[in-house]
């Protein structure tokens, strides 16, 4: 069933688990995510980025995801990941998204607040929750020195001000996480997370969770992360499985036969994440 992310994340916050937010680009990834959520009886967010909207068509991909969400036996929210501007937010609302992220974290503080407030006003008027980000969640940058790394992390006191000034529903934090695969072993700053958690009431979001070791994810959930974003590990399962299958079956040209093991591999990734996030059986 199609729901908003607010009801999912508030329950996660109350009961100390995290809801998985998995990125999709097409029909096959969407199937894998929803089938995994149903197999594990877990609530889930299916996220679509502006890049995915551009790739698959702004009408077409949301239509697939919305239909899958409505037919699902578990609660599913459709989330705009890293909404780059007001226009993309408006487009997403028209397409039936039930959760919006406006990422203006690259702007100076006042600009970030102004952009997020504008989106909050529009979204809250129709009951749609909003995620915002402060600090900078990097790409995989092993060479970054510690002081530089800390400079990009979310400052706990600024998080408090940001929530109060911009009035959004969920906060994406930068605590040593980065998008894409990590070059070395990532090391989340749990003290920083604790401090943010103790000062801020809204559910917290962890981006860039592909490649973060399970024990650190478990710790992050225990310390108050309620939504965890996964993209790269799903892509990796898709493409690696496809490569292996086509190498082993060079004459196979039926996409349905090629994609079947890919969907199974992606479903497996999502199911494992759901277990680690402790959201299995929470539907
Ligand atoms: P990964 O690609 O590192 O899993 O991050 C996904 C993400 O945070 C999307 O917003």
PDB file of C-alpha atoms and ligand atoms in Angstrom:
ATOM      1  CA  UNK A   1       0.000   0.000   0.000  1.00  0.00           C
ATOM      2  CA  UNK A   2       1.114   3.531  -0.746  1.00  0.00           C
ATOM      3  CA  UNK A   3       1.862   5.603   2.372  1.00  0.00           C
ATOM      4  CA  UNK A   4       3.854   8.708   3.277  1.00  0.00           C
ATOM      5  CA  UNK A   5       7.329   8.325   4.734  1.00  0.00           C
ATOM      6  CA  UNK A   6       6.336  10.219   7.860  1.00  0.00           C
ATOM      7  CA  UNK A   7       4.277   7.401   9.305  1.00  0.00           C
ATOM      8  CA  UNK A   8       7.070   4.936   8.473  1.00  0.00           C
ATOM      9  CA  UNK A   9       9.885   6.954  10.005  1.00  0.00           C
ATOM     10  CA  UNK A  10       7.995   7.945  13.155  1.00  0.00           C
ATOM     11  CA  UNK A  11       7.287   4.269  13.856  1.00  0.00           C
ATOM     12  CA  UNK A  12      10.937   3.432  13.179  1.00  0.00           C
ATOM     13  CA  UNK A  13      12.037   6.180  15.541  1.00  0.00           C
ATOM     14  CA  UNK A  14       9.664   4.975  18.267  1.00  0.00           C
ATOM     15  CA  UNK A  15      10.719   1.328  17.935  1.00  0.00           C
ATOM     16  CA  UNK A  16      14.468   1.725  17.237  1.00  0.00           C
ATOM     17  CA  UNK A  17      14.795   0.366  13.742  1.00  0.00           C
ATOM     18  CA  UNK A  18      15.525   1.917  10.338  1.00  0.00           C
ATOM     19  CA  UNK A  19      13.477   1.833   7.160  1.00  0.00           C
ATOM     20  CA  UNK A  20      15.463   1.062   4.017  1.00  0.00           C
ATOM     21  CA  UNK A  21      15.309   3.630   1.223  1.00  0.00           C
ATOM     22  CA  UNK A  22      16.381   1.954  -2.002  1.00  0.00           C
ATOM     23  CA  UNK A  23      17.041   3.750  -5.305  1.00  0.00           C
ATOM     24  CA  UNK A  24      15.365   2.627  -8.500  1.00  0.00           C
ATOM     25  CA  UNK A  25      15.923   3.461 -12.167  1.00  0.00           C
ATOM     26  CA  UNK A  26      13.680   0.949 -13.888  1.00  0.00           C
ATOM     27  CA  UNK A  27      11.110  -1.828 -13.692  1.00  0.00           C
ATOM     28  CA  UNK A  28      13.573  -4.552 -12.691  1.00  0.00           C
ATOM     29  CA  UNK A  29      15.051  -2.679  -9.724  1.00  0.00           C
ATOM     30  CA  UNK A  30      11.563  -1.682  -8.587  1.00  0.00           C
ATOM     31  CA  UNK A  31      10.438  -5.328  -8.677  1.00  0.00           C
ATOM     32  CA  UNK A  32      13.489  -6.416  -6.689  1.00  0.00           C
ATOM     33  CA  UNK A  33      12.869  -3.820  -3.952  1.00  0.00           C
ATOM     34  CA  UNK A  34       9.152  -4.496  -3.571  1.00  0.00           C
ATOM     35  CA  UNK A  35       9.566  -8.285  -3.684  1.00  0.00           C
ATOM     36  CA  UNK A  36      12.244  -8.083  -0.985  1.00  0.00           C
ATOM     37  CA  UNK A  37      10.047  -5.882   1.203  1.00  0.00           C
ATOM     38  CA  UNK A  38       7.147  -8.315   0.809  1.00  0.00           C
ATOM     39  CA  UNK A  39       9.331 -11.348   1.485  1.00  0.00           C
ATOM     40  CA  UNK A  40      10.571  -9.709   4.690  1.00  0.00           C
ATOM     41  CA  UNK A  41       7.256  -8.050   5.596  1.00  0.00           C
ATOM     42  CA  UNK A  42       9.072  -4.753   5.894  1.00  0.00           C
ATOM     43  CA  UNK A  43       7.987  -1.163   5.224  1.00  0.00           C
ATOM     44  CA  UNK A  44      10.152   0.424   2.554  1.00  0.00           C
ATOM     45  CA  UNK A  45      10.905   3.621   0.651  1.00  0.00           C
ATOM     46  CA  UNK A  46      11.502   3.416  -3.070  1.00  0.00           C
ATOM     47  CA  UNK A  47      13.558   6.444  -4.048  1.00  0.00           C
ATOM     48  CA  UNK A  48      13.873   8.151  -7.390  1.00  0.00           C
ATOM     49  CA  UNK A  49      16.545  10.765  -8.075  1.00  0.00           C
ATOM     50  CA  UNK A  50      16.378  13.593 -10.611  1.00  0.00           C
ATOM     51  CA  UNK A  51      18.859  11.596 -12.706  1.00  0.00           C
ATOM     52  CA  UNK A  52      16.552   8.569 -12.667  1.00  0.00           C
ATOM     53  CA  UNK A  53      13.585  10.758 -13.683  1.00  0.00           C
ATOM     54  CA  UNK A  54      15.636  12.067 -16.580  1.00  0.00           C
ATOM     55  CA  UNK A  55      16.789   8.608 -17.620  1.00  0.00           C
ATOM     56  CA  UNK A  56      13.470   6.780 -17.430  1.00  0.00           C
ATOM     57  CA  UNK A  57      11.056   9.623 -18.142  1.00  0.00           C
ATOM     58  CA  UNK A  58       9.409  11.871 -15.557  1.00  0.00           C
ATOM     59  CA  UNK A  59       6.006  10.211 -16.019  1.00  0.00           C
ATOM     60  CA  UNK A  60       6.993   6.677 -16.701  1.00  0.00           C
ATOM     61  CA  UNK A  61       9.186   5.660 -13.743  1.00  0.00           C
ATOM     62  CA  UNK A  62       6.937   7.206 -11.047  1.00  0.00           C
ATOM     63  CA  UNK A  63       3.967   5.496 -12.699  1.00  0.00           C
ATOM     64  CA  UNK A  64       5.644   2.077 -12.403  1.00  0.00           C
ATOM     65  CA  UNK A  65       6.676   2.682  -8.803  1.00  0.00           C
ATOM     66  CA  UNK A  66       3.267   4.071  -7.787  1.00  0.00           C
ATOM     67  CA  UNK A  67       1.478   1.068  -9.256  1.00  0.00           C
ATOM     68  CA  UNK A  68       3.890  -1.344  -7.558  1.00  0.00           C
ATOM     69  CA  UNK A  69       3.456   0.508  -4.256  1.00  0.00           C
ATOM     70  CA  UNK A  70      -0.331   0.410  -4.455  1.00  0.00           C
ATOM     71  CA  UNK A  71      -0.344  -3.319  -5.214  1.00  0.00           C
ATOM     72  CA  UNK A  72       2.236  -4.179  -2.519  1.00  0.00           C
ATOM     73  CA  UNK A  73       1.152  -6.026   0.610  1.00  0.00           C
ATOM     74  CA  UNK A  74       3.533  -3.868   2.685  1.00  0.00           C
ATOM     75  CA  UNK A  75       3.637  -0.072   3.216  1.00  0.00           C
ATOM     76  CA  UNK A  76       5.664   1.687   0.514  1.00  0.00           C
ATOM     77  CA  UNK A  77       6.525   5.400   0.208  1.00  0.00           C
ATOM     78  CA  UNK A  78       7.766   6.974  -3.036  1.00  0.00           C
ATOM     79  CA  UNK A  79      10.574   9.364  -2.230  1.00  0.00           C
ATOM     80  CA  UNK A  80      12.366  12.036  -4.277  1.00  0.00           C
ATOM     81  CA  UNK A  81      16.079  11.532  -3.538  1.00  0.00           C
ATOM     82  CA  UNK A  82      18.276  14.674  -3.469  1.00  0.00           C
ATOM     83  CA  UNK A  83      15.650  16.978  -5.018  1.00  0.00           C
ATOM     84  CA  UNK A  84      17.856  19.543  -6.793  1.00  0.00           C
ATOM     85  CA  UNK A  85      15.328  22.385  -7.184  1.00  0.00           C
ATOM     86  CA  UNK A  86      11.740  23.524  -6.600  1.00  0.00           C
ATOM     87  CA  UNK A  87      10.657  22.524 -10.129  1.00  0.00           C
ATOM     88  CA  UNK A  88      11.681  18.889  -9.625  1.00  0.00           C
ATOM     89  CA  UNK A  89       9.830  18.875  -6.311  1.00  0.00           C
ATOM     90  CA  UNK A  90       6.665  20.178  -8.000  1.00  0.00           C
ATOM     91  CA  UNK A  91       6.987  17.635 -10.794  1.00  0.00           C
ATOM     92  CA  UNK A  92       7.379  14.848  -8.229  1.00  0.00           C
ATOM     93  CA  UNK A  93       4.324  15.956  -6.266  1.00  0.00           C
ATOM     94  CA  UNK A  94       2.282  15.941  -9.477  1.00  0.00           C
ATOM     95  CA  UNK A  95       3.501  12.378 -10.116  1.00  0.00           C
ATOM     96  CA  UNK A  96       2.216  11.204  -6.734  1.00  0.00           C
ATOM     97  CA  UNK A  97       5.413  11.053  -4.655  1.00  0.00           C
ATOM     98  CA  UNK A  98       4.637  10.661  -0.954  1.00  0.00           C
ATOM     99  CA  UNK A  99       7.987  11.880   0.372  1.00  0.00           C
ATOM    100  CA  UNK A 100      10.356  14.621  -0.782  1.00  0.00           C
ATOM    101  CA  UNK A 101      13.989  15.448  -0.182  1.00  0.00           C
ATOM    102  CA  UNK A 102      15.153  18.951  -1.042  1.00  0.00           C
ATOM    103  CA  UNK A 103      18.933  18.916  -1.026  1.00  0.00           C
ATOM    104  CA  UNK A 104      20.283  22.448  -0.897  1.00  0.00           C
ATOM    105  CA  UNK A 105      23.208  21.454   1.319  1.00  0.00           C
ATOM    106  CA  UNK A 106      25.749  22.922  -1.089  1.00  0.00           C
ATOM    107  CA  UNK A 107      24.363  26.407  -0.453  1.00  0.00           C
ATOM    108  CA  UNK A 108      25.454  28.558   2.476  1.00  0.00           C
ATOM    109  CA  UNK A 109      23.286  28.065   5.598  1.00  0.00           C
ATOM    110  CA  UNK A 110      20.741  30.831   4.854  1.00  0.00           C
ATOM    111  CA  UNK A 111      20.260  29.665   1.282  1.00  0.00           C
ATOM    112  CA  UNK A 112      19.733  26.077   2.422  1.00  0.00           C
ATOM    113  CA  UNK A 113      17.098  27.240   4.938  1.00  0.00           C
ATOM    114  CA  UNK A 114      15.307  29.415   2.359  1.00  0.00           C
ATOM    115  CA  UNK A 115      15.173  26.649  -0.262  1.00  0.00           C
ATOM    116  CA  UNK A 116      13.980  24.020   2.200  1.00  0.00           C
ATOM    117  CA  UNK A 117      11.349  26.313   3.731  1.00  0.00           C
ATOM    118  CA  UNK A 118       9.844  26.981   0.318  1.00  0.00           C
ATOM    119  CA  UNK A 119       9.526  23.243  -0.327  1.00  0.00           C
ATOM    120  CA  UNK A 120       8.202  22.574   3.179  1.00  0.00           C
ATOM    121  CA  UNK A 121       5.399  25.099   2.689  1.00  0.00           C
ATOM    122  CA  UNK A 122       4.307  23.485  -0.575  1.00  0.00           C
ATOM    123  CA  UNK A 123       4.642  19.885   0.641  1.00  0.00           C
ATOM    124  CA  UNK A 124       3.077  20.336   4.063  1.00  0.00           C
ATOM    125  CA  UNK A 125       0.075  22.029   2.466  1.00  0.00           C
ATOM    126  CA  UNK A 126      -0.774  18.634   0.952  1.00  0.00           C
ATOM    127  CA  UNK A 127       0.504  16.433   3.793  1.00  0.00           C
ATOM    128  CA  UNK A 128       3.815  15.359   2.248  1.00  0.00           C
ATOM    129  CA  UNK A 129       6.891  15.154   4.529  1.00  0.00           C
ATOM    130  CA  UNK A 130      10.263  16.687   3.644  1.00  0.00           C
ATOM    131  CA  UNK A 131      13.869  15.564   4.204  1.00  0.00           C
ATOM    132  CA  UNK A 132      16.724  18.070   4.208  1.00  0.00           C
ATOM    133  CA  UNK A 133      20.497  17.809   4.581  1.00  0.00           C
ATOM    134  CA  UNK A 134      23.161  19.810   6.317  1.00  0.00           C
ATOM    135  CA  UNK A 135      26.899  19.243   6.056  1.00  0.00           C
ATOM    136  CA  UNK A 136      28.289  17.585   2.977  1.00  0.00           C
ATOM    137  CA  UNK A 137      27.963  13.887   2.248  1.00  0.00           C
ATOM    138  CA  UNK A 138      30.945  13.304  -0.004  1.00  0.00           C
ATOM    139  CA  UNK A 139      31.864  10.909  -2.719  1.00  0.00           C
ATOM    140  CA  UNK A 140      34.402   8.193  -1.892  1.00  0.00           C
ATOM    141  CA  UNK A 141      37.418  10.260  -0.947  1.00  0.00           C
ATOM    142  CA  UNK A 142      39.991   8.286   0.928  1.00  0.00           C
ATOM    143  CA  UNK A 143      42.645  10.962   0.551  1.00  0.00           C
ATOM    144  CA  UNK A 144      40.662  13.580   2.484  1.00  0.00           C
ATOM    145  CA  UNK A 145      42.565  14.519   5.638  1.00  0.00           C
ATOM    146  CA  UNK A 146      40.796  14.466   9.014  1.00  0.00           C
ATOM    147  CA  UNK A 147      40.390  18.197   9.484  1.00  0.00           C
ATOM    148  CA  UNK A 148      38.934  18.518   5.975  1.00  0.00           C
ATOM    149  CA  UNK A 149      36.688  15.526   6.680  1.00  0.00           C
ATOM    150  CA  UNK A 150      35.373  17.111   9.873  1.00  0.00           C
ATOM    151  CA  UNK A 151      34.774  20.408   8.124  1.00  0.00           C
ATOM    152  CA  UNK A 152      32.254  18.688   5.872  1.00  0.00           C
ATOM    153  CA  UNK A 153      30.396  16.888   8.665  1.00  0.00           C
ATOM    154  CA  UNK A 154      27.104  18.057  10.174  1.00  0.00           C
ATOM    155  CA  UNK A 155      27.635  20.360  13.126  1.00  0.00           C
ATOM    156  CA  UNK A 156      25.243  19.333  15.970  1.00  0.00           C
ATOM    157  CA  UNK A 157      24.350  22.893  16.992  1.00  0.00           C
ATOM    158  CA  UNK A 158      23.791  23.905  13.395  1.00  0.00           C
ATOM    159  CA  UNK A 159      21.496  20.868  13.015  1.00  0.00           C
ATOM    160  CA  UNK A 160      19.340  22.213  15.874  1.00  0.00           C
ATOM    161  CA  UNK A 161      19.099  25.642  14.243  1.00  0.00           C
ATOM    162  CA  UNK A 162      18.428  24.132  10.833  1.00  0.00           C
ATOM    163  CA  UNK A 163      15.474  22.050  12.051  1.00  0.00           C
ATOM    164  CA  UNK A 164      13.996  25.076  13.862  1.00  0.00           C
ATOM    165  CA  UNK A 165      14.601  27.529  11.001  1.00  0.00           C
ATOM    166  CA  UNK A 166      13.483  25.354   8.073  1.00  0.00           C
ATOM    167  CA  UNK A 167      10.705  23.249   9.680  1.00  0.00           C
ATOM    168  CA  UNK A 168      11.257  19.986   7.765  1.00  0.00           C
ATOM    169  CA  UNK A 169      10.533  16.421   8.933  1.00  0.00           C
ATOM    170  CA  UNK A 170      13.749  14.336   8.590  1.00  0.00           C
ATOM    171  CA  UNK A 171      17.396  15.312   8.764  1.00  0.00           C
ATOM    172  CA  UNK A 172      20.130  13.739   6.597  1.00  0.00           C
ATOM    173  CA  UNK A 173      23.404  13.875   8.498  1.00  0.00           C
ATOM    174  CA  UNK A 174      27.009  13.815   7.339  1.00  0.00           C
ATOM    175  CA  UNK A 175      28.929  11.738   9.893  1.00  0.00           C
ATOM    176  CA  UNK A 176      31.676  10.266   7.725  1.00  0.00           C
ATOM    177  CA  UNK A 177      29.318   8.643   5.203  1.00  0.00           C
ATOM    178  CA  UNK A 178      29.797   9.063   1.439  1.00  0.00           C
ATOM    179  CA  UNK A 179      27.963   8.038  -1.718  1.00  0.00           C
ATOM    180  CA  UNK A 180      29.374   5.234  -3.860  1.00  0.00           C
ATOM    181  CA  UNK A 181      31.821   2.546  -2.787  1.00  0.00           C
ATOM    182  CA  UNK A 182      34.344   3.516  -0.101  1.00  0.00           C
ATOM    183  CA  UNK A 183      38.021   3.142  -0.908  1.00  0.00           C
ATOM    184  CA  UNK A 184      39.092   2.338   2.637  1.00  0.00           C
ATOM    185  CA  UNK A 185      36.880   1.139   5.506  1.00  0.00           C
ATOM    186  CA  UNK A 186      34.485   3.970   6.389  1.00  0.00           C
ATOM    187  CA  UNK A 187      34.409   5.102   9.976  1.00  0.00           C
ATOM    188  CA  UNK A 188      31.181   6.713  11.105  1.00  0.00           C
ATOM    189  CA  UNK A 189      31.515   9.391  13.767  1.00  0.00           C
ATOM    190  CA  UNK A 190      29.191   7.921  16.409  1.00  0.00           C
ATOM    191  CA  UNK A 191      29.929  10.593  19.004  1.00  0.00           C
ATOM    192  CA  UNK A 192      28.752  13.212  16.548  1.00  0.00           C
ATOM    193  CA  UNK A 193      25.635  11.125  15.824  1.00  0.00           C
ATOM    194  CA  UNK A 194      24.916  10.835  19.561  1.00  0.00           C
ATOM    195  CA  UNK A 195      25.239  14.564  20.012  1.00  0.00           C
ATOM    196  CA  UNK A 196      22.944  15.304  17.068  1.00  0.00           C
ATOM    197  CA  UNK A 197      20.439  12.714  18.304  1.00  0.00           C
ATOM    198  CA  UNK A 198      20.394  14.200  21.812  1.00  0.00           C
ATOM    199  CA  UNK A 199      19.733  17.696  20.468  1.00  0.00           C
ATOM    200  CA  UNK A 200      17.367  17.067  17.555  1.00  0.00           C
ATOM    201  CA  UNK A 201      13.903  15.447  17.655  1.00  0.00           C
ATOM    202  CA  UNK A 202      13.224  14.651  13.993  1.00  0.00           C
ATOM    203  CA  UNK A 203      14.121  11.210  12.535  1.00  0.00           C
ATOM    204  CA  UNK A 204      17.703  11.051  11.219  1.00  0.00           C
ATOM    205  CA  UNK A 205      18.748   9.749   7.796  1.00  0.00           C
ATOM    206  CA  UNK A 206      21.981   8.040   6.729  1.00  0.00           C
ATOM    207  CA  UNK A 207      22.939   8.430   3.068  1.00  0.00           C
ATOM    208  CA  UNK A 208      25.706   6.546   1.295  1.00  0.00           C
ATOM    209  CA  UNK A 209      25.209   3.313   3.232  1.00  0.00           C
ATOM    210  CA  UNK A 210      26.527   0.961   0.523  1.00  0.00           C
ATOM    211  CA  UNK A 211      29.790  -0.522   1.750  1.00  0.00           C
ATOM    212  CA  UNK A 212      29.410   0.511   5.391  1.00  0.00           C
ATOM    213  CA  UNK A 213      30.160  -2.651   7.420  1.00  0.00           C
ATOM    214  CA  UNK A 214      27.126  -4.297   9.037  1.00  0.00           C
ATOM    215  CA  UNK A 215      28.341  -3.701  12.594  1.00  0.00           C
ATOM    216  CA  UNK A 216      28.549   0.056  11.966  1.00  0.00           C
ATOM    217  CA  UNK A 217      25.054   0.067  10.459  1.00  0.00           C
ATOM    218  CA  UNK A 218      23.757  -1.820  13.505  1.00  0.00           C
ATOM    219  CA  UNK A 219      25.413   0.738  15.758  1.00  0.00           C
ATOM    220  CA  UNK A 220      23.996   3.661  13.735  1.00  0.00           C
ATOM    221  CA  UNK A 221      20.467   2.232  14.008  1.00  0.00           C
ATOM    222  CA  UNK A 222      20.906   1.699  17.747  1.00  0.00           C
ATOM    223  CA  UNK A 223      21.975   5.331  18.047  1.00  0.00           C
ATOM    224  CA  UNK A 224      18.935   6.720  16.268  1.00  0.00           C
ATOM    225  CA  UNK A 225      19.245   6.500  12.478  1.00  0.00           C
ATOM    226  CA  UNK A 226      15.710   5.822  11.118  1.00  0.00           C
ATOM    227  CA  UNK A 227      16.150   5.860   7.319  1.00  0.00           C
ATOM    228  CA  UNK A 228      19.076   4.332   5.437  1.00  0.00           C
ATOM    229  CA  UNK A 229      19.775   4.938   1.737  1.00  0.00           C
ATOM    230  CA  UNK A 230      21.175   2.207  -0.497  1.00  0.00           C
ATOM    231  CA  UNK A 231      21.892   2.560  -4.203  1.00  0.00           C
ATOM    232  CA  UNK A 232      25.403   1.416  -5.199  1.00  0.00           C
ATOM    233  CA  UNK A 233      25.153  -2.137  -3.824  1.00  0.00           C
ATOM    234  CA  UNK A 234      21.943  -2.703  -5.795  1.00  0.00           C
ATOM    235  CA  UNK A 235      23.499  -1.400  -9.023  1.00  0.00           C
ATOM    236  CA  UNK A 236      26.543  -3.551  -8.401  1.00  0.00           C
ATOM    237  CA  UNK A 237      24.432  -6.695  -7.950  1.00  0.00           C
ATOM    238  CA  UNK A 238      22.467  -5.883 -11.108  1.00  0.00           C
ATOM    239  CA  UNK A 239      25.393  -5.278 -13.424  1.00  0.00           C
ATOM    240  CA  UNK A 240      27.787  -7.907 -12.058  1.00  0.00           C
ATOM    241  CA  UNK A 241      25.068 -10.571 -12.297  1.00  0.00           C
ATOM    242  CA  UNK A 242      24.247  -9.482 -15.828  1.00  0.00           C
ATOM    243  CA  UNK A 243      27.922  -9.616 -16.827  1.00  0.00           C
ATOM    244  CA  UNK A 244      28.342 -13.098 -15.375  1.00  0.00           C
ATOM    245  CA  UNK A 245      25.127 -14.384 -16.940  1.00  0.00           C
ATOM    246  CA  UNK A 246      25.898 -13.061 -20.415  1.00  0.00           C
ATOM    247  CA  UNK A 247      29.459 -14.419 -20.245  1.00  0.00           C
ATOM    248  CA  UNK A 248      28.109 -17.842 -19.332  1.00  0.00           C
ATOM    249  CA  UNK A 249      25.205 -17.639 -21.812  1.00  0.00           C
ATOM    250  CA  UNK A 250      26.569 -15.670 -24.779  1.00  0.00           C
ATOM    251  CA  UNK A 251      23.721 -16.743 -27.079  1.00  0.00           C
ATOM    252  CA  UNK A 252      20.941 -15.660 -24.766  1.00  0.00           C
ATOM    253  CA  UNK A 253      19.239 -12.545 -26.134  1.00  0.00           C
ATOM    254  CA  UNK A 254      15.918 -12.735 -24.272  1.00  0.00           C
ATOM    255  CA  UNK A 255      16.069  -9.828 -21.793  1.00  0.00           C
ATOM    256  CA  UNK A 256      13.568 -11.611 -19.537  1.00  0.00           C
ATOM    257  CA  UNK A 257      15.987 -14.510 -19.113  1.00  0.00           C
ATOM    258  CA  UNK A 258      18.960 -12.192 -18.590  1.00  0.00           C
ATOM    259  CA  UNK A 259      17.180  -9.981 -16.045  1.00  0.00           C
ATOM    260  CA  UNK A 260      15.672 -12.797 -13.983  1.00  0.00           C
ATOM    261  CA  UNK A 261      18.895 -13.646 -12.092  1.00  0.00           C
ATOM    262  CA  UNK A 262      19.672  -9.908 -11.850  1.00  0.00           C
ATOM    263  CA  UNK A 263      16.368  -9.243 -10.085  1.00  0.00           C
ATOM    264  CA  UNK A 264      17.024 -12.183  -7.749  1.00  0.00           C
ATOM    265  CA  UNK A 265      20.518 -10.840  -6.909  1.00  0.00           C
ATOM    266  CA  UNK A 266      19.175  -7.333  -6.206  1.00  0.00           C
ATOM    267  CA  UNK A 267      16.333  -8.752  -4.124  1.00  0.00           C
ATOM    268  CA  UNK A 268      18.901 -10.637  -2.086  1.00  0.00           C
ATOM    269  CA  UNK A 269      20.850  -7.404  -1.396  1.00  0.00           C
ATOM    270  CA  UNK A 270      17.683  -5.581  -0.311  1.00  0.00           C
ATOM    271  CA  UNK A 271      16.545  -8.473   1.918  1.00  0.00           C
ATOM    272  CA  UNK A 272      19.914  -8.561   3.676  1.00  0.00           C
ATOM    273  CA  UNK A 273      19.800  -4.819   4.280  1.00  0.00           C
ATOM    274  CA  UNK A 274      16.268  -5.041   5.662  1.00  0.00           C
ATOM    275  CA  UNK A 275      17.494  -7.625   8.198  1.00  0.00           C
ATOM    276  CA  UNK A 276      20.437  -5.450   9.275  1.00  0.00           C
ATOM    277  CA  UNK A 277      18.187  -2.385   9.543  1.00  0.00           C
ATOM    278  CA  UNK A 278      15.847  -4.394  11.853  1.00  0.00           C
ATOM    279  CA  UNK A 279      12.824  -3.504   9.740  1.00  0.00           C
ATOM    280  CA  UNK A 280      11.867  -7.116   8.895  1.00  0.00           C
ATOM    281  CA  UNK A 281       8.414  -7.968  10.222  1.00  0.00           C
ATOM    282  CA  UNK A 282       7.518  -4.298  10.896  1.00  0.00           C
ATOM    283  CA  UNK A 283       4.991  -3.977   8.034  1.00  0.00           C
TER     284      UNK A 283
HETATM  285  P1  LIG B   1      25.008   4.606  -1.964  1.00  0.00           P
HETATM  286  O1  LIG B   1      25.012   4.693  -3.451  1.00  0.00           O
HETATM  287  O2  LIG B   1      26.328   4.813  -1.346  1.00  0.00           O
HETATM  288  O3  LIG B   1      24.304   3.372  -1.479  1.00  0.00           O
HETATM  289  O4  LIG B   1      24.132   5.855  -1.436  1.00  0.00           O
HETATM  290  C1  LIG B   1      22.794   5.964  -1.805  1.00  0.00           C
HETATM  291  C2  LIG B   1      22.243   7.259  -1.333  1.00  0.00           C
HETATM  292  O5  LIG B   1      22.594   7.787  -0.305  1.00  0.00           O
HETATM  293  C3  LIG B   1      21.206   7.888  -2.172  1.00  0.00           C
HETATM  294  O6  LIG B   1      20.797   9.108  -1.660  1.00  0.00           O
END
